[in-house]
Amino acid sequence: KATAMDSKSQIKWLPLSEIERWPRNPKKHDIPGIKDSLRRFGFIETPVRDERTGKLVAGHGRIEGLTSMRDAGEDPPGNVRVRPDGEWLVPITCGLSFKDDLTAEAYIIASNRLTELGGWDDLLVHDIVTTPGFDALGTGLVLEMPDTNLVLDYFRPTADHRMLYGGRVSYSTATPLNLAASMQRRMART
């Protein structure tokens, strides 16, 4: 079965003002956060264009962030070229074609949703962000947190109709990034 990936993809440098976005992209974006990331790291992940329609199927937030930066008169971030007339040129993955709009929209959802479902290793993230010299700028993380005590309790019935109790107490500022998942793991072990 042929897929969009059967095509020969390549990177092309396209004028920012000519990049067309998919009209039904359901993903929302943190544009201020994306702009912080672009300023710090440059333009790293290339958006993807569907050749059948000429519209983006990935990278809408990055393009919106770049457009906002350009319109505000900012300098282009790293890995964005500038033509002599001032037009920003952006690397775009081209050469892929989806068989129809619904397949392209399914890819748009998959491209965004599957990364969300992967979750985070809270202990590893904590280890990284507490390493001396770590700077969270442009990562989407907010590390400034007051010293708090965290107490969460739960009750759950067992199959034999007993009531189990469990909980978690934390006396540090290290709250898990995905608190619900952390609690569910503890509840399953109880």
CSV table of N, CA, C and O in Angstrom, one decimal, residues 56-178:
chain,number,residue,atom,x,y,z
A,56,LEU,N,0.8,22.9,4.6
A,56,LEU,CA,1.5,22.2,5.7
A,56,LEU,C,0.6,21.1,6.3
A,56,LEU,O,-0.6,21.3,6.5
A,57,VAL,N,1.3,20.0,6.7
A,57,VAL,CA,0.7,19.0,7.5
A,57,VAL,C,1.4,18.8,8.9
A,57,VAL,O,1.0,18.1,9.7
A,58,ALA,N,2.5,19.6,9.0
A,58,ALA,CA,3.2,19.6,10.3
A,58,ALA,C,4.0,20.9,10.4
A,58,ALA,O,4.5,21.4,9.3
A,59,GLY,N,4.1,21.5,11.6
A,59,GLY,CA,4.9,22.7,11.8
A,59,GLY,C,4.2,24.0,11.8
A,59,GLY,O,4.7,25.0,11.7
A,60,HIS,N,2.8,23.9,12.0
A,60,HIS,CA,2.0,25.1,12.0
A,60,HIS,C,2.4,26.1,13.1
A,60,HIS,O,2.5,27.3,12.8
A,61,GLY,N,2.7,25.6,14.3
A,61,GLY,CA,3.1,26.4,15.4
A,61,GLY,C,4.4,27.1,15.1
A,61,GLY,O,4.5,28.3,15.4
A,62,ARG,N,5.3,26.4,14.6
A,62,ARG,CA,6.7,27.0,14.3
A,62,ARG,C,6.5,28.1,13.2
A,62,ARG,O,7.1,29.2,13.3
A,63,ILE,N,5.7,27.9,12.2
A,63,ILE,CA,5.5,28.9,11.2
A,63,ILE,C,4.7,30.1,11.8
A,63,ILE,O,5.1,31.2,11.5
A,64,GLU,N,3.8,29.8,12.6
A,64,GLU,CA,3.0,31.0,13.3
A,64,GLU,C,4.0,31.8,14.1
A,64,GLU,O,4.0,33.0,14.2
A,65,GLY,N,4.9,31.1,14.9
A,65,GLY,CA,5.9,31.7,15.7
A,65,GLY,C,6.8,32.6,14.9
A,65,GLY,O,7.1,33.7,15.2
A,66,LEU,N,7.3,32.0,13.8
A,66,LEU,CA,8.2,32.8,12.9
A,66,LEU,C,7.5,34.0,12.3
A,66,LEU,O,8.1,35.1,12.2
A,67,THR,N,6.3,33.8,11.9
A,67,THR,CA,5.5,34.9,11.3
A,67,THR,C,5.3,36.1,12.3
A,67,THR,O,5.5,37.2,12.0
A,68,SER,N,5.0,35.7,13.5
A,68,SER,CA,4.9,36.7,14.6
A,68,SER,C,6.2,37.4,14.9
A,68,SER,O,6.2,38.7,15.0
A,69,MET,N,7.3,36.7,14.9
A,69,MET,CA,8.6,37.3,15.1
A,69,MET,C,9.0,38.3,14.0
A,69,MET,O,9.4,39.4,14.2
A,70,ARG,N,8.7,37.8,12.7
A,70,ARG,CA,9.0,38.7,11.6
A,70,ARG,C,8.2,39.9,11.6
A,70,ARG,O,8.7,41.0,11.4
A,71,ASP,N,6.9,39.8,11.9
A,71,ASP,CA,5.9,40.9,11.9
A,71,ASP,C,6.3,41.9,13.0
A,71,ASP,O,5.9,43.1,12.9
A,72,ALA,N,6.9,41.4,14.1
A,72,ALA,CA,7.3,42.3,15.2
A,72,ALA,C,8.6,43.0,14.9
A,72,ALA,O,9.1,43.7,15.8
A,73,GLY,N,9.3,42.7,13.8
A,73,GLY,CA,10.5,43.3,13.5
A,73,GLY,C,11.7,42.6,14.1
A,73,GLY,O,12.8,43.2,14.1
A,74,GLU,N,11.6,41.4,14.6
A,74,GLU,CA,12.7,40.7,15.2
A,74,GLU,C,13.7,40.2,14.2
A,74,GLU,O,13.3,40.0,13.0
A,75,ASP,N,14.9,39.9,14.6
A,75,ASP,CA,15.8,39.2,13.7
A,75,ASP,C,15.4,37.8,13.5
A,75,ASP,O,14.8,37.2,14.4
A,76,PRO,N,15.7,37.2,12.4
A,76,PRO,CA,15.3,35.8,12.2
A,76,PRO,C,16.2,34.9,13.1
A,76,PRO,O,17.3,35.2,13.4
A,77,PRO,N,15.6,33.8,13.6
A,77,PRO,CA,16.4,32.9,14.4
A,77,PRO,C,17.4,32.1,13.5
A,77,PRO,O,17.3,32.1,12.3
A,78,GLY,N,18.2,31.4,14.2
A,78,GLY,CA,19.2,30.5,13.5
A,78,GLY,C,18.5,29.6,12.5
A,78,GLY,O,17.4,29.1,12.8
A,79,ASN,N,19.1,29.2,11.4
A,79,ASN,CA,18.6,28.3,10.4
A,79,ASN,C,17.4,28.9,9.6
A,79,ASN,O,16.7,28.1,9.0
A,80,VAL,N,17.3,30.2,9.6
A,80,VAL,CA,16.3,30.9,8.8
A,80,VAL,C,17.1,31.8,7.9
A,80,VAL,O,17.9,32.6,8.5
A,81,ARG,N,17.0,31.7,6.6
A,81,ARG,CA,17.8,32.6,5.7
A,81,ARG,C,17.0,33.8,5.4
A,81,ARG,O,15.8,33.8,5.5
A,82,VAL,N,17.7,34.8,4.9
A,82,VAL,CA,17.0,36.1,4.5
A,82,VAL,C,17.5,36.4,3.1
A,82,VAL,O,18.7,36.5,2.9
A,83,ARG,N,16.5,36.6,2.2
A,83,ARG,CA,16.8,37.1,0.9
A,83,ARG,C,17.2,38.6,0.9
A,83,ARG,O,16.9,39.3,1.9
A,84,PRO,N,17.9,39.1,-0.2
A,84,PRO,CA,18.2,40.5,-0.2
A,84,PRO,C,17.0,41.4,0.0
A,84,PRO,O,17.2,42.5,0.5
A,85,ASP,N,15.8,41.0,-0.5
A,85,ASP,CA,14.6,41.8,-0.3
A,85,ASP,C,14.0,41.8,1.1
A,85,ASP,O,13.0,42.4,1.4
A,86,GLY,N,14.7,41.0,2.0
A,86,GLY,CA,14.2,40.9,3.4
A,86,GLY,C,13.3,39.7,3.7
A,86,GLY,O,12.9,39.5,4.8
A,87,GLU,N,12.9,39.0,2.7
A,87,GLU,CA,12.0,37.8,2.9
A,87,GLU,C,12.7,36.7,3.6
A,87,GLU,O,13.8,36.4,3.3
A,88,TRP,N,12.0,36.2,4.6
A,88,TRP,CA,12.6,35.1,5.4
A,88,TRP,C,12.4,33.8,4.6
A,88,TRP,O,11.3,33.5,4.1
A,89,LEU,N,13.4,33.0,4.5
A,89,LEU,CA,13.4,31.7,3.8
A,89,LEU,C,13.5,30.6,4.9
A,89,LEU,O,14.3,30.6,5.7
A,90,VAL,N,12.5,29.6,4.8
A,90,VAL,CA,12.4,28.6,5.8
A,90,VAL,C,12.6,27.2,5.2
A,90,VAL,O,12.0,26.9,4.2
A,91,PRO,N,13.3,26.3,5.9
A,91,PRO,CA,13.5,25.0,5.4
A,91,PRO,C,12.2,24.2,5.6
A,91,PRO,O,11.7,24.1,6.7
A,92,ILE,N,11.7,23.6,4.5
A,92,ILE,CA,10.4,22.8,4.6
A,92,ILE,C,10.7,21.5,4.0
A,92,ILE,O,11.3,21.4,2.9
A,93,THR,N,10.2,20.4,4.6
A,93,THR,CA,10.3,19.1,4.0
A,93,THR,C,9.2,19.0,2.9
A,93,THR,O,8.0,19.2,3.2
A,94,CYS,N,9.6,18.8,1.7
A,94,CYS,CA,8.6,18.7,0.6
A,94,CYS,C,8.8,17.4,-0.1
A,94,CYS,O,9.7,16.6,0.1
A,95,GLY,N,7.8,17.1,-1.0
A,95,GLY,CA,7.9,15.9,-1.8
A,95,GLY,C,7.0,14.8,-1.3
A,95,GLY,O,6.9,13.7,-1.9
A,96,LEU,N,6.2,15.0,-0.3
A,96,LEU,CA,5.3,14.0,0.3
A,96,LEU,C,3.9,14.3,-0.2
A,96,LEU,O,3.5,15.5,-0.2
A,97,SER,N,3.1,13.3,-0.6
A,97,SER,CA,1.7,13.5,-1.0
A,97,SER,C,0.8,12.5,-0.3
A,97,SER,O,1.1,11.3,-0.3
A,98,PHE,N,-0.2,13.0,0.4
A,98,PHE,CA,-1.2,12.2,1.0
A,98,PHE,C,-2.3,11.9,-0.1
A,98,PHE,O,-2.6,12.7,-0.9
A,99,LYS,N,-2.9,10.7,0.0
A,99,LYS,CA,-3.9,10.3,-1.0
A,99,LYS,C,-5.2,11.2,-1.0
A,99,LYS,O,-5.8,11.4,-2.0
A,100,ASP,N,-5.5,11.8,0.2
A,100,ASP,CA,-6.7,12.7,0.2
A,100,ASP,C,-6.6,13.5,1.5
A,100,ASP,O,-5.7,13.3,2.3
A,101,ASP,N,-7.5,14.5,1.6
A,101,ASP,CA,-7.5,15.4,2.8
A,101,ASP,C,-7.7,14.7,4.1
A,101,ASP,O,-7.0,15.0,5.1
A,102,LEU,N,-8.6,13.7,4.2
A,102,LEU,CA,-8.8,13.0,5.4
A,102,LEU,C,-7.5,12.2,5.9
A,102,LEU,O,-7.3,12.2,7.1
A,103,THR,N,-6.8,11.7,5.0
A,103,THR,CA,-5.5,11.0,5.3
A,103,THR,C,-4.5,12.0,5.8
A,103,THR,O,-3.8,11.8,6.8
A,104,ALA,N,-4.5,13.1,5.2
A,104,ALA,CA,-3.6,14.2,5.6
A,104,ALA,C,-4.0,14.7,7.0
A,104,ALA,O,-3.1,14.9,7.9
A,105,GLU,N,-5.3,14.8,7.3
A,105,GLU,CA,-5.7,15.3,8.6
A,105,GLU,C,-5.5,14.2,9.7
A,105,GLU,O,-5.2,14.6,10.8
A,106,ALA,N,-5.6,13.0,9.3
A,106,ALA,CA,-5.3,11.9,10.2
A,106,ALA,C,-3.8,12.0,10.6
A,106,ALA,O,-3.4,11.8,11.8
A,107,TYR,N,-2.9,12.3,9.6
A,107,TYR,CA,-1.5,12.4,9.9
A,107,TYR,C,-1.3,13.6,10.8
A,107,TYR,O,-0.5,13.6,11.8
A,108,ILE,N,-2.0,14.7,10.6
A,108,ILE,CA,-1.8,15.9,11.4
A,108,ILE,C,-2.1,15.6,12.9
A,108,ILE,O,-1.4,15.9,13.8
A,109,ILE,N,-3.2,14.8,13.1
A,109,ILE,CA,-3.6,14.4,14.5
A,109,ILE,C,-2.5,13.5,15.0
A,109,ILE,O,-2.1,13.7,16.2
A,110,ALA,N,-2.1,12.5,14.3
A,110,ALA,CA,-1.2,11.5,14.8
A,110,ALA,C,0.2,12.2,15.1
A,110,ALA,O,0.8,11.9,16.1
A,111,SER,N,0.6,13.1,14.2
A,111,SER,CA,1.9,13.7,14.5
A,111,SER,C,1.9,14.5,15.8
A,111,SER,O,3.0,14.5,16.4
A,112,ASN,N,0.8,15.0,16.2
A,112,ASN,CA,0.7,15.8,17.4
A,112,ASN,C,0.3,14.9,18.6
A,112,ASN,O,1.0,15.0,19.7
A,113,ARG,N,-0.7,14.1,18.4
A,113,ARG,CA,-1.2,13.3,19.6
A,113,ARG,C,-0.3,12.2,20.1
A,113,ARG,O,-0.2,12.0,21.3
A,114,LEU,N,0.4,11.6,19.2
A,114,LEU,CA,1.3,10.5,19.6
A,114,LEU,C,2.4,10.9,20.5
A,114,LEU,O,2.8,10.2,21.4
A,115,THR,N,2.9,12.1,20.3
A,115,THR,CA,4.0,12.6,21.2
A,115,THR,C,3.4,13.0,22.5
A,115,THR,O,4.1,12.8,23.6
A,116,GLU,N,2.2,13.4,22.6
A,116,GLU,CA,1.5,13.7,23.9
A,116,GLU,C,1.4,12.4,24.7
A,116,GLU,O,1.5,12.4,25.9
A,117,LEU,N,1.0,11.3,24.0
A,117,LEU,CA,0.7,10.1,24.7
A,117,LEU,C,1.9,9.4,25.3
A,117,LEU,O,1.8,8.6,26.2
A,118,GLY,N,3.1,9.8,24.7
A,118,GLY,CA,4.3,9.2,25.3
A,118,GLY,C,4.6,9.5,26.7
A,118,GLY,O,5.2,8.7,27.4
A,119,GLY,N,4.1,10.7,27.2
A,119,GLY,CA,4.4,11.1,28.5
A,119,GLY,C,5.8,11.4,28.8
A,119,GLY,O,6.6,11.6,27.9
A,120,TRP,N,6.1,11.5,30.1
A,120,TRP,CA,7.5,11.9,30.5
A,120,TRP,C,8.0,11.0,31.6
A,120,TRP,O,7.2,10.5,32.4
A,121,ASP,N,9.3,10.8,31.7
A,121,ASP,CA,9.9,10.1,32.8
A,121,ASP,C,10.2,11.2,33.8
A,121,ASP,O,11.2,11.9,33.7
A,122,ASP,N,9.3,11.3,34.8
A,122,ASP,CA,9.4,12.5,35.8
A,122,ASP,C,10.7,12.5,36.5
A,122,ASP,O,11.3,13.6,36.8
A,123,LEU,N,11.2,11.3,36.9
A,123,LEU,CA,12.5,11.3,37.6
A,123,LEU,C,13.7,11.8,36.7
A,123,LEU,O,14.5,12.5,37.2
A,124,LEU,N,13.7,11.4,35.5
A,124,LEU,CA,14.7,11.8,34.6
A,124,LEU,C,14.6,13.3,34.3
A,124,LEU,O,15.6,14.0,34.3
A,125,VAL,N,13.4,13.8,34.1
A,125,VAL,CA,13.2,15.3,33.9
A,125,VAL,C,13.7,16.0,35.1
A,125,VAL,O,14.4,17.0,35.0
A,126,HIS,N,13.3,15.5,36.3
A,126,HIS,CA,13.8,16.2,37.5
A,126,HIS,C,15.3,16.2,37.6
A,126,HIS,O,15.9,17.2,38.0
A,127,ASP,N,15.9,15.1,37.3
A,127,ASP,CA,17.4,15.0,37.3
A,127,ASP,C,18.0,16.0,36.3
A,127,ASP,O,19.0,16.7,36.7
A,128,ILE,N,17.4,16.1,35.1
A,128,ILE,CA,18.0,17.1,34.2
A,128,ILE,C,17.8,18.5,34.6
A,128,ILE,O,18.8,19.3,34.6
A,129,VAL,N,16.6,18.9,35.0
A,129,VAL,CA,16.3,20.3,35.4
A,129,VAL,C,17.0,20.7,36.7
A,129,VAL,O,17.1,21.9,36.9
A,130,THR,N,17.4,19.8,37.5
A,130,THR,CA,18.1,20.2,38.7
A,130,THR,C,19.6,20.1,38.6
A,130,THR,O,20.3,20.4,39.6
A,131,THR,N,20.1,19.8,37.4
A,131,THR,CA,21.5,19.8,37.1
A,131,THR,C,22.0,21.3,37.2
A,131,THR,O,21.4,22.1,36.5
A,132,PRO,N,23.0,21.6,37.9
A,132,PRO,CA,23.5,23.0,38.0
A,132,PRO,C,23.8,23.5,36.6
A,132,PRO,O,24.4,22.8,35.8
A,133,GLY,N,23.3,24.7,36.3
A,133,GLY,CA,23.5,25.4,35.1
A,133,GLY,C,22.4,25.1,34.1
A,133,GLY,O,22.3,25.8,33.0
A,134,PHE,N,21.4,24.2,34.4
A,134,PHE,CA,20.3,24.0,33.4
A,134,PHE,C,19.5,25.3,33.3
A,134,PHE,O,19.1,25.9,34.3
A,135,ASP,N,19.1,25.6,32.1
A,135,ASP,CA,18.3,26.8,31.8
A,135,ASP,C,17.1,26.4,31.1
A,135,ASP,O,17.1,25.8,30.0
A,136,ALA,N,15.9,26.6,31.7
A,136,ALA,CA,14.6,26.2,31.1
A,136,ALA,C,14.1,27.1,30.0
A,136,ALA,O,13.1,26.7,29.4
A,137,LEU,N,14.7,28.2,29.7
A,137,LEU,CA,14.2,29.1,28.7
A,137,LEU,C,14.0,28.3,27.4
A,137,LEU,O,14.9,27.6,26.9
A,138,GLY,N,12.8,28.5,26.8
A,138,GLY,CA,12.5,27.9,25.5
A,138,GLY,C,12.1,26.4,25.6
A,138,GLY,O,11.9,25.8,24.6
A,139,THR,N,12.0,25.8,26.8
A,139,THR,CA,11.7,24.4,26.9
A,139,THR,C,10.2,24.1,27.2
A,139,THR,O,9.7,23.0,27.1
A,140,GLY,N,9.5,25.2,27.6
A,140,GLY,CA,8.1,25.0,27.9
A,140,GLY,C,7.9,24.6,29.4
A,140,GLY,O,6.8,24.5,29.9
A,141,LEU,N,9.0,24.5,30.1
A,141,LEU,CA,8.9,24.1,31.6
A,141,LEU,C,8.9,25.4,32.4
A,141,LEU,O,9.6,26.4,32.1
A,142,VAL,N,8.2,25.4,33.5
A,142,VAL,CA,8.2,26.5,34.4
A,142,VAL,C,8.8,25.9,35.7
A,142,VAL,O,8.2,25.0,36.3
A,143,LEU,N,10.0,26.3,36.1
A,143,LEU,CA,10.7,25.7,37.2
A,143,LEU,C,10.6,26.5,38.5
A,143,LEU,O,10.9,26.0,39.5
A,144,GLU,N,10.1,27.7,38.4
A,144,GLU,CA,10.0,28.5,39.6
A,144,GLU,C,8.7,28.1,40.4
A,144,GLU,O,7.6,28.3,39.9
A,145,MET,N,9.0,27.5,41.5
A,145,MET,CA,7.9,26.9,42.3
A,145,MET,C,8.1,27.2,43.8
A,145,MET,O,9.2,27.0,44.2
A,146,PRO,N,7.1,27.7,44.5
A,146,PRO,CA,7.4,27.9,45.9
A,146,PRO,C,7.5,26.6,46.6
A,146,PRO,O,7.1,25.6,46.2
A,147,ASP,N,8.2,26.6,47.8
A,147,ASP,CA,8.3,25.4,48.6
A,147,ASP,C,6.9,25.0,49.1
A,147,ASP,O,6.2,25.8,49.7
A,148,THR,N,6.6,23.8,48.8
A,148,THR,CA,5.2,23.3,49.2
A,148,THR,C,5.3,22.0,49.8
A,148,THR,O,6.2,21.2,49.6
A,149,ASN,N,4.2,21.6,50.5
A,149,ASN,CA,4.0,20.3,51.0
A,149,ASN,C,2.9,19.8,50.1
A,149,ASN,O,1.8,20.4,50.0
A,150,LEU,N,3.0,18.6,49.5
A,150,LEU,CA,2.0,18.0,48.7
A,150,LEU,C,1.5,16.8,49.4
A,150,LEU,O,2.2,15.9,49.7
A,151,VAL,N,0.2,16.8,49.6
A,151,VAL,CA,-0.5,15.6,50.2
A,151,VAL,C,-1.7,15.2,49.3
A,151,VAL,O,-2.6,16.0,49.1
A,152,LEU,N,-1.6,14.0,48.9
A,152,LEU,CA,-2.8,13.5,48.1
A,152,LEU,C,-3.2,12.1,48.7
A,152,LEU,O,-2.3,11.3,48.9
A,153,ASP,N,-4.5,12.0,48.9
A,153,ASP,CA,-5.0,10.7,49.5
A,153,ASP,C,-6.0,10.2,48.5
A,153,ASP,O,-6.7,10.9,47.8
A,154,TYR,N,-6.2,8.8,48.5
A,154,TYR,CA,-7.2,8.2,47.7
A,154,TYR,C,-7.7,7.0,48.4
A,154,TYR,O,-7.1,6.4,49.3
A,155,PHE,N,-8.9,6.6,48.1
A,155,PHE,CA,-9.6,5.4,48.6
A,155,PHE,C,-10.0,4.7,47.3
A,155,PHE,O,-10.5,5.3,46.4
A,156,ARG,N,-9.9,3.3,47.4
A,156,ARG,CA,-10.4,2.6,46.2
A,156,ARG,C,-10.9,1.2,46.7
A,156,ARG,O,-10.3,0.6,47.5
A,157,PRO,N,-12.1,0.8,46.2
A,157,PRO,CA,-12.6,-0.5,46.6
A,157,PRO,C,-11.8,-1.6,45.8
A,157,PRO,O,-11.4,-1.5,44.7
A,158,THR,N,-11.7,-2.8,46.5
A,158,THR,CA,-11.1,-3.9,45.9
A,158,THR,C,-12.2,-4.8,45.4
A,158,THR,O,-13.4,-4.6,45.6
A,159,ALA,N,-11.8,-5.9,44.7
A,159,ALA,CA,-12.7,-6.8,44.1
A,159,ALA,C,-13.5,-7.5,45.2
A,159,ALA,O,-14.7,-7.9,44.9
A,160,ASP,N,-12.9,-7.7,46.4
A,160,ASP,CA,-13.7,-8.4,47.5
A,160,ASP,C,-14.4,-7.4,48.4
A,160,ASP,O,-14.6,-7.7,49.5
A,161,HIS,N,-14.6,-6.2,47.9
A,161,HIS,CA,-15.4,-5.1,48.6
A,161,HIS,C,-14.7,-4.5,49.8
A,161,HIS,O,-15.4,-4.0,50.7
A,162,ARG,N,-13.4,-4.7,49.9
A,162,ARG,CA,-12.7,-3.9,51.0
A,162,ARG,C,-12.3,-2.6,50.4
A,162,ARG,O,-12.3,-2.3,49.2
A,163,MET,N,-12.1,-1.6,51.3
A,163,MET,CA,-11.7,-0.3,50.9
A,163,MET,C,-10.2,-0.1,51.2
A,163,MET,O,-9.7,-0.3,52.4
A,164,LEU,N,-9.4,0.2,50.2
A,164,LEU,CA,-8.0,0.4,50.3
A,164,LEU,C,-7.7,1.9,50.4
A,164,LEU,O,-8.4,2.7,49.7
A,165,TYR,N,-6.8,2.3,51.2
A,165,TYR,CA,-6.4,3.7,51.3
A,165,TYR,C,-4.9,3.8,50.9
A,165,TYR,O,-4.1,3.0,51.2
A,166,GLY,N,-4.6,4.9,50.2
A,166,GLY,CA,-3.2,5.2,49.9
A,166,GLY,C,-3.0,6.7,49.7
A,166,GLY,O,-4.0,7.5,49.8
A,167,GLY,N,-1.8,7.1,49.5
A,167,GLY,CA,-1.6,8.5,49.3
A,167,GLY,C,-0.1,8.8,49.0
A,167,GLY,O,0.7,7.9,48.9
A,168,ARG,N,0.2,10.0,48.9
A,168,ARG,CA,1.5,10.5,48.7
A,168,ARG,C,1.7,11.8,49.4
A,168,ARG,O,0.9,12.7,49.4
A,169,VAL,N,2.9,11.9,50.0
A,169,VAL,CA,3.3,13.2,50.7
A,169,VAL,C,4.6,13.5,50.1
A,169,VAL,O,5.5,12.7,50.0
A,170,SER,N,4.8,14.8,49.8
A,170,SER,CA,6.1,15.3,49.3
A,170,SER,C,6.4,16.6,50.0
A,170,SER,O,5.6,17.4,50.2
A,171,TYR,N,7.6,16.6,50.6
A,171,TYR,CA,8.1,17.8,51.3
A,171,TYR,C,9.1,18.6,50.5
A,171,TYR,O,9.9,19.2,51.1
A,172,SER,N,9.0,18.5,49.2
A,172,SER,CA,10.0,19.2,48.4
A,172,SER,C,9.3,20.0,47.3
A,172,SER,O,8.0,20.0,47.3
A,173,THR,N,10.0,20.6,46.5
A,173,THR,CA,9.4,21.4,45.4
A,173,THR,C,9.3,20.5,44.1
A,173,THR,O,8.8,21.0,43.1
A,174,ALA,N,9.6,19.2,44.2
A,174,ALA,CA,9.6,18.4,43.1
A,174,ALA,C,8.3,17.7,42.9
A,174,ALA,O,8.1,16.6,43.3
A,175,THR,N,7.3,18.4,42.3
A,175,THR,CA,6.0,17.8,42.0
A,175,THR,C,6.2,17.1,40.6
A,175,THR,O,6.7,17.6,39.7
A,176,PRO,N,5.7,15.8,40.5
A,176,PRO,CA,5.8,15.1,39.3
A,176,PRO,C,5.1,15.9,38.2
A,176,PRO,O,4.1,16.6,38.4
A,177,LEU,N,5.7,15.9,36.9
A,177,LEU,CA,5.1,16.6,35.8
A,177,LEU,C,3.7,16.0,35.4
A,177,LEU,O,2.9,16.8,35.1
A,178,ASN,N,3.5,14.7,35.6
A,178,ASN,CA,2.2,14.1,35.3
A,178,ASN,C,1.7,13.5,36.6
A,178,ASN,O,1.9,12.3,36.8
